[in-house]
Amino acid sequence: MTKLGKLYGIGVGPGDTELLTLKAVSILNSVDVIFSPRSAPRRESIARKIIEPVLNGKAEVVELVFPMTREKDRLEQHWSQAADEVASALRNGKNSAFVTLGDPFFYSTYIYLYRKLRERYPEIDIITSPGISSAFASASAAGIPIAIGDEKVVVIPLPGDVRGIQRYVEMFDTVIILKVGERLKELVEILASSGLAGNAILVQKVSQQGSEKIIFGLSGLTRDELNKVGYLSTVIVKRKLEI
Ligand SMILES: C[S@@+](CC[C@H](N)C(=O)[O-])C[C@H]1O[C@@H](n2cnc3c(N)ncnc32)[C@H](O)[C@@H]1O
């Protein structure tokens, strides 16, 4: 009987290949198959682009589509299909890796795949290898310490009702807001009403060569800057902005 392969969930960091861990590189160059997610058939896989420069060519790279949709049934179907595809490679004895942006257990698609595999194939051995999260990379790129001493920090995806952000900026010294995208304008309005728009930093595509953009203070953004914010954007709000 073929020995079941192992699955490695690998965090590949936010964009710069040099932010891959040594462990990630050594696993990626030892497995037989690397599964890489992308959000649409014609969109490039950012995780694949990050790892490509360090690959030794041993592994077959297979891209899996995880659409950006809130339709639960559609997502379930894609996660189940992906779990079956990964399980099939493992059953053929192929050690495999699944690469994911930032850290794998931090708001990542990998978690859905991980759960599906646990549920459907409990016999599979899954090892998760951490990566540098965009939240930490954003703070470093901006030169903004996240926390010192007894300061309190929260990380949240921008709430459906943006006004929900208000209580976090009142309670925490640092608020890291993910999934800002098209709703930056609403967020800036809410921050301005608390007098904190000037203390907010927008980090876009951190560590992605030629694309990274950091804006300090969000009070005077142009219409273009407010409207052209992509998915890979993080806002850091500091109650007291001091370096
Ligand atoms: C689904 S979460 C994935 C987080 C990822 N697992 C991590 O640890 O960075 C996606 C959100 O993370 C943030 N993000 C991911 N990559 C980023 C990047 N390169 N620059 C800025 N923000 C990023 C954005 O807020 C984005 O909406």
CSV table of C-alpha atoms and ligand atoms in Angstrom, one decimal:
chain,number,residue,atom,x,y,z
A,1,MET,CA,0.0,0.0,0.0
A,2,THR,CA,1.3,3.5,-0.9
A,3,LYS,CA,2.3,5.5,2.2
A,4,LEU,CA,0.1,8.6,2.7
A,5,GLY,CA,1.9,11.8,1.9
A,6,LYS,CA,2.1,14.7,4.4
A,7,LEU,CA,0.6,18.1,3.9
A,8,TYR,CA,2.5,21.3,4.8
A,9,GLY,CA,0.6,24.5,5.1
A,10,ILE,CA,3.2,27.2,4.4
A,11,GLY,CA,2.9,30.9,5.2
A,12,VAL,CA,4.8,32.7,2.5
A,13,GLY,CA,4.7,36.2,3.9
A,14,PRO,CA,3.3,39.4,2.4
A,15,GLY,CA,5.1,39.7,-0.9
A,16,ASP,CA,8.9,39.9,-0.7
A,17,THR,CA,10.5,36.5,-1.5
A,18,GLU,CA,13.2,37.3,1.1
A,19,LEU,CA,10.5,37.3,3.8
A,20,LEU,CA,10.0,33.6,3.3
A,21,THR,CA,11.3,31.6,6.3
A,22,LEU,CA,14.2,29.2,5.9
A,23,LYS,CA,11.9,26.4,6.9
A,24,ALA,CA,9.4,27.4,4.2
A,25,VAL,CA,12.1,27.2,1.5
A,26,SER,CA,13.4,23.9,2.7
A,27,ILE,CA,9.9,22.3,2.7
A,28,LEU,CA,9.0,23.8,-0.7
A,29,ASN,CA,12.1,22.2,-2.1
A,30,SER,CA,11.5,18.8,-0.6
A,31,VAL,CA,7.8,18.2,-1.5
A,32,ASP,CA,6.4,16.6,-4.7
A,33,VAL,CA,3.5,19.0,-5.2
A,34,ILE,CA,2.9,22.6,-4.3
A,35,PHE,CA,-0.7,23.8,-4.3
A,36,SER,CA,-1.1,27.5,-4.8
A,37,PRO,CA,-4.4,29.5,-4.4
A,38,ARG,CA,-5.7,32.2,-6.7
A,39,SER,CA,-8.9,34.1,-6.7
A,40,ALA,CA,-9.9,33.6,-10.4
A,41,PRO,CA,-8.8,31.4,-13.2
A,42,ARG,CA,-7.2,34.4,-15.0
A,43,ARG,CA,-5.7,36.1,-12.0
A,44,GLU,CA,-2.1,35.3,-11.1
A,45,SER,CA,-1.4,33.5,-7.8
A,46,ILE,CA,0.5,36.0,-5.7
A,47,ALA,CA,1.7,33.2,-3.4
A,48,ARG,CA,3.2,31.4,-6.4
A,49,LYS,CA,4.9,34.6,-7.5
A,50,ILE,CA,6.5,34.9,-4.1
A,51,ILE,CA,7.9,31.4,-4.0
A,52,GLU,CA,8.9,31.0,-7.6
A,53,PRO,CA,12.5,32.5,-7.3
A,54,VAL,CA,13.5,29.9,-4.6
A,55,LEU,CA,12.1,26.8,-6.2
A,56,ASN,CA,14.5,24.1,-7.3
A,57,GLY,CA,12.1,22.7,-9.9
A,58,LYS,CA,11.4,19.4,-8.1
A,59,ALA,CA,7.8,20.0,-7.3
A,60,GLU,CA,4.8,20.2,-9.7
A,61,VAL,CA,3.0,23.4,-9.0
A,62,VAL,CA,-0.8,23.1,-9.1
A,63,GLU,CA,-3.1,26.2,-8.8
A,64,LEU,CA,-6.4,26.0,-7.0
A,65,VAL,CA,-9.1,28.6,-7.5
A,66,PHE,CA,-10.8,30.0,-4.4
A,67,PRO,CA,-13.2,32.7,-5.6
A,68,MET,CA,-13.6,35.9,-3.6
A,69,THR,CA,-17.3,35.5,-2.9
A,70,ARG,CA,-19.5,35.5,0.1
A,71,GLU,CA,-21.8,32.9,-1.4
A,72,LYS,CA,-21.5,30.2,1.2
A,73,ASP,CA,-22.6,27.3,-1.1
A,74,ARG,CA,-20.1,28.2,-3.8
A,75,LEU,CA,-17.3,28.5,-1.4
A,76,GLU,CA,-18.1,25.2,0.3
A,77,GLN,CA,-18.0,23.6,-3.1
A,78,HIS,CA,-14.6,25.0,-3.9
A,79,TRP,CA,-13.1,24.1,-0.5
A,80,SER,CA,-14.4,20.6,-0.8
A,81,GLN,CA,-13.1,20.2,-4.3
A,82,ALA,CA,-9.7,21.6,-3.2
A,83,ALA,CA,-9.6,19.3,-0.2
A,84,ASP,CA,-10.4,16.3,-2.5
A,85,GLU,CA,-7.6,17.3,-5.0
A,86,VAL,CA,-5.1,17.7,-2.2
A,87,ALA,CA,-6.1,14.5,-0.6
A,88,SER,CA,-5.8,12.6,-3.9
A,89,ALA,CA,-2.1,13.7,-4.2
A,90,LEU,CA,-1.4,12.7,-0.7
A,91,ARG,CA,-3.0,9.3,-1.2
A,92,ASN,CA,-0.7,8.8,-4.2
A,93,GLY,CA,2.1,9.1,-1.7
A,94,LYS,CA,3.1,12.7,-2.7
A,95,ASN,CA,4.2,15.0,0.0
A,96,SER,CA,2.6,18.3,-0.7
A,97,ALA,CA,2.6,21.9,0.4
A,98,PHE,CA,-0.2,24.5,0.3
A,99,VAL,CA,1.1,28.0,0.1
A,100,THR,CA,-0.8,31.0,1.5
A,101,LEU,CA,-0.1,34.7,1.9
A,102,GLY,CA,1.2,36.0,5.2
A,103,ASP,CA,0.6,33.6,8.1
A,104,PRO,CA,-1.6,30.5,7.4
A,105,PHE,CA,-3.6,30.7,10.6
A,106,PHE,CA,-4.4,34.4,10.3
A,107,TYR,CA,-7.5,35.1,8.3
A,108,SER,CA,-6.4,32.7,5.6
A,109,THR,CA,-8.1,30.6,3.0
A,110,TYR,CA,-5.8,27.8,4.2
A,111,ILE,CA,-7.9,27.5,7.4
A,112,TYR,CA,-11.0,26.5,5.4
A,113,LEU,CA,-9.0,23.9,3.5
A,114,TYR,CA,-7.4,22.7,6.7
A,115,ARG,CA,-10.8,22.2,8.3
A,116,LYS,CA,-12.3,20.4,5.3
A,117,LEU,CA,-9.3,18.0,5.3
A,118,ARG,CA,-9.6,17.4,9.0
A,119,GLU,CA,-13.3,16.7,8.6
A,120,ARG,CA,-13.1,14.5,5.5
A,121,TYR,CA,-9.7,12.9,5.8
A,122,PRO,CA,-8.8,12.8,9.5
A,123,GLU,CA,-6.0,10.3,8.7
A,124,ILE,CA,-3.9,13.0,6.9
A,125,ASP,CA,-1.0,14.5,8.8
A,126,ILE,CA,-1.0,18.3,8.4
A,127,ILE,CA,1.9,20.4,9.5
A,128,THR,CA,1.5,24.2,9.5
A,129,SER,CA,4.5,26.5,9.1
A,130,PRO,CA,4.1,30.1,10.2
A,131,GLY,CA,4.7,33.1,7.9
A,132,ILE,CA,5.3,36.8,8.4
A,133,SER,CA,1.8,38.4,8.5
A,134,SER,CA,1.0,41.5,6.5
A,135,ALA,CA,-0.1,43.1,9.7
A,136,PHE,CA,3.4,42.9,11.1
A,137,ALA,CA,5.1,43.7,7.8
A,138,SER,CA,2.9,46.8,7.4
A,139,ALA,CA,3.9,48.2,10.8
A,140,SER,CA,7.6,47.6,10.0
A,141,ALA,CA,7.4,49.1,6.6
A,142,ALA,CA,5.7,52.2,8.1
A,143,GLY,CA,8.2,52.4,11.0
A,144,ILE,CA,5.3,52.4,13.4
A,145,PRO,CA,5.7,50.3,16.6
A,146,ILE,CA,2.6,48.1,17.2
A,147,ALA,CA,2.8,48.0,21.0
A,148,ILE,CA,5.1,48.9,23.9
A,149,GLY,CA,4.7,48.3,27.6
A,150,ASP,CA,1.1,47.7,28.6
A,151,GLU,CA,-0.5,49.0,25.4
A,152,LYS,CA,-3.4,47.1,24.0
A,153,VAL,CA,-3.7,46.1,20.4
A,154,VAL,CA,-6.6,44.7,18.3
A,155,VAL,CA,-6.6,43.3,14.8
A,156,ILE,CA,-10.0,43.4,13.1
A,157,PRO,CA,-11.4,43.0,9.6
A,158,LEU,CA,-13.3,46.2,8.7
A,159,PRO,CA,-16.8,45.6,10.1
A,160,GLY,CA,-19.9,45.5,7.7
A,161,ASP,CA,-21.2,48.6,9.5
A,162,VAL,CA,-18.0,50.8,9.5
A,163,ARG,CA,-19.3,52.7,12.5
A,164,GLY,CA,-18.5,49.6,14.5
A,165,ILE,CA,-14.8,50.6,14.3
A,166,GLN,CA,-15.4,53.5,16.8
A,167,ARG,CA,-15.5,51.4,19.9
A,168,TYR,CA,-12.2,49.7,19.0
A,169,VAL,CA,-10.4,53.0,18.6
A,170,GLU,CA,-11.7,54.1,22.0
A,171,MET,CA,-10.6,50.9,23.7
A,172,PHE,CA,-7.2,50.1,22.1
A,173,ASP,CA,-3.9,51.9,21.7
A,174,THR,CA,-3.4,50.4,18.3
A,175,VAL,CA,-6.1,49.2,15.9
A,176,ILE,CA,-5.0,47.2,12.9
A,177,ILE,CA,-7.7,47.0,10.3
A,178,LEU,CA,-7.7,44.5,7.5
A,179,LYS,CA,-10.0,44.1,4.4
A,180,VAL,CA,-10.4,47.8,4.0
A,181,GLY,CA,-10.6,47.8,0.2
A,182,GLU,CA,-13.3,49.9,-1.4
A,183,ARG,CA,-14.7,51.1,2.0
A,184,LEU,CA,-11.6,53.3,2.8
A,185,LYS,CA,-13.7,56.5,2.3
A,186,GLU,CA,-16.3,55.4,4.9
A,187,LEU,CA,-13.5,54.4,7.3
A,188,VAL,CA,-11.8,57.8,7.0
A,189,GLU,CA,-15.0,59.6,7.7
A,190,ILE,CA,-15.6,57.6,10.9
A,191,LEU,CA,-11.9,58.1,12.0
A,192,ALA,CA,-12.2,61.8,11.3
A,193,SER,CA,-15.3,62.1,13.5
A,194,SER,CA,-13.1,60.7,16.4
A,195,GLY,CA,-10.3,63.1,15.5
A,196,LEU,CA,-8.1,60.1,14.5
A,197,ALA,CA,-7.9,60.3,10.7
A,198,GLY,CA,-4.5,62.0,11.0
A,199,ASN,CA,-3.2,59.2,13.2
A,200,ALA,CA,-4.0,56.5,10.7
A,201,ILE,CA,-1.6,54.9,8.3
A,202,LEU,CA,-2.6,53.2,5.1
A,203,VAL,CA,-0.3,50.4,3.8
A,204,GLN,CA,-0.9,49.0,0.4
A,205,LYS,CA,0.7,45.8,-1.1
A,206,VAL,CA,3.4,45.8,1.6
A,207,SER,CA,6.8,44.4,0.5
A,208,GLN,CA,5.5,43.8,-3.1
A,209,GLN,CA,8.2,45.1,-5.3
A,210,GLY,CA,7.3,48.3,-7.1
A,211,SER,CA,3.7,48.3,-5.7
A,212,GLU,CA,4.1,49.1,-2.0
A,213,LYS,CA,2.5,52.4,-1.0
A,214,ILE,CA,2.4,53.9,2.5
A,215,ILE,CA,0.3,57.0,3.3
A,216,PHE,CA,0.7,58.6,6.7
A,217,GLY,CA,-2.3,60.5,7.9
A,218,LEU,CA,-5.6,59.9,6.1
A,219,SER,CA,-7.2,63.4,6.4
A,220,GLY,CA,-6.1,64.8,3.1
A,221,LEU,CA,-6.4,61.9,0.7
A,222,THR,CA,-7.3,62.6,-2.9
A,223,ARG,CA,-10.4,61.1,-4.5
A,224,ASP,CA,-8.1,58.8,-6.4
A,225,GLU,CA,-6.3,57.6,-3.3
A,226,LEU,CA,-9.7,57.0,-1.6
A,227,ASN,CA,-11.2,55.1,-4.5
A,228,LYS,CA,-8.2,53.1,-5.8
A,229,VAL,CA,-7.6,51.0,-2.8
A,230,GLY,CA,-7.2,47.3,-3.5
A,231,TYR,CA,-7.8,44.3,-1.4
A,232,LEU,CA,-4.3,44.1,-0.1
A,233,SER,CA,-4.5,47.2,2.1
A,234,THR,CA,-4.2,47.6,5.8
A,235,VAL,CA,-4.9,50.6,8.0
A,236,ILE,CA,-3.1,51.0,11.3
A,237,VAL,CA,-4.6,53.5,13.7
A,238,LYS,CA,-2.6,54.7,16.7
A,239,ARG,CA,-4.4,56.6,19.5
A,240,LYS,CA,-1.1,58.4,20.3
A,241,LEU,CA,1.1,58.7,17.3
A,242,GLU,CA,4.7,58.7,18.6
A,243,ILE,CA,7.7,56.9,17.3
B,1,LIG,C1,-7.7,37.3,4.1
B,1,LIG,S1,-6.5,38.4,4.9
B,1,LIG,C2,-5.1,37.4,4.8
B,1,LIG,C3,-4.1,37.8,5.8
B,1,LIG,C4,-2.8,37.0,5.7
B,1,LIG,N1,-3.0,35.6,6.1
B,1,LIG,C5,-1.6,37.6,6.5
B,1,LIG,O1,-1.2,37.0,7.5
B,1,LIG,O2,-1.2,38.7,6.1
B,1,LIG,C6,-6.3,39.6,3.7
B,1,LIG,C7,-6.1,41.0,4.3
B,1,LIG,O3,-4.8,41.0,4.8
B,1,LIG,C8,-4.2,42.3,4.5
B,1,LIG,N2,-3.1,42.1,3.6
B,1,LIG,C9,-2.7,40.9,3.0
B,1,LIG,N3,-1.5,41.1,2.3
B,1,LIG,C10,-1.2,42.4,2.4
B,1,LIG,C11,-0.2,43.2,1.8
B,1,LIG,N4,0.8,42.7,1.1
B,1,LIG,N5,-0.2,44.5,2.2
B,1,LIG,C12,-1.1,45.1,3.0
B,1,LIG,N6,-2.1,44.3,3.5
B,1,LIG,C13,-2.2,43.0,3.2
B,1,LIG,C14,-5.3,43.1,3.8
B,1,LIG,O4,-6.0,43.9,4.8
B,1,LIG,C15,-6.2,42.1,3.2
B,1,LIG,O5,-7.5,42.5,3.0
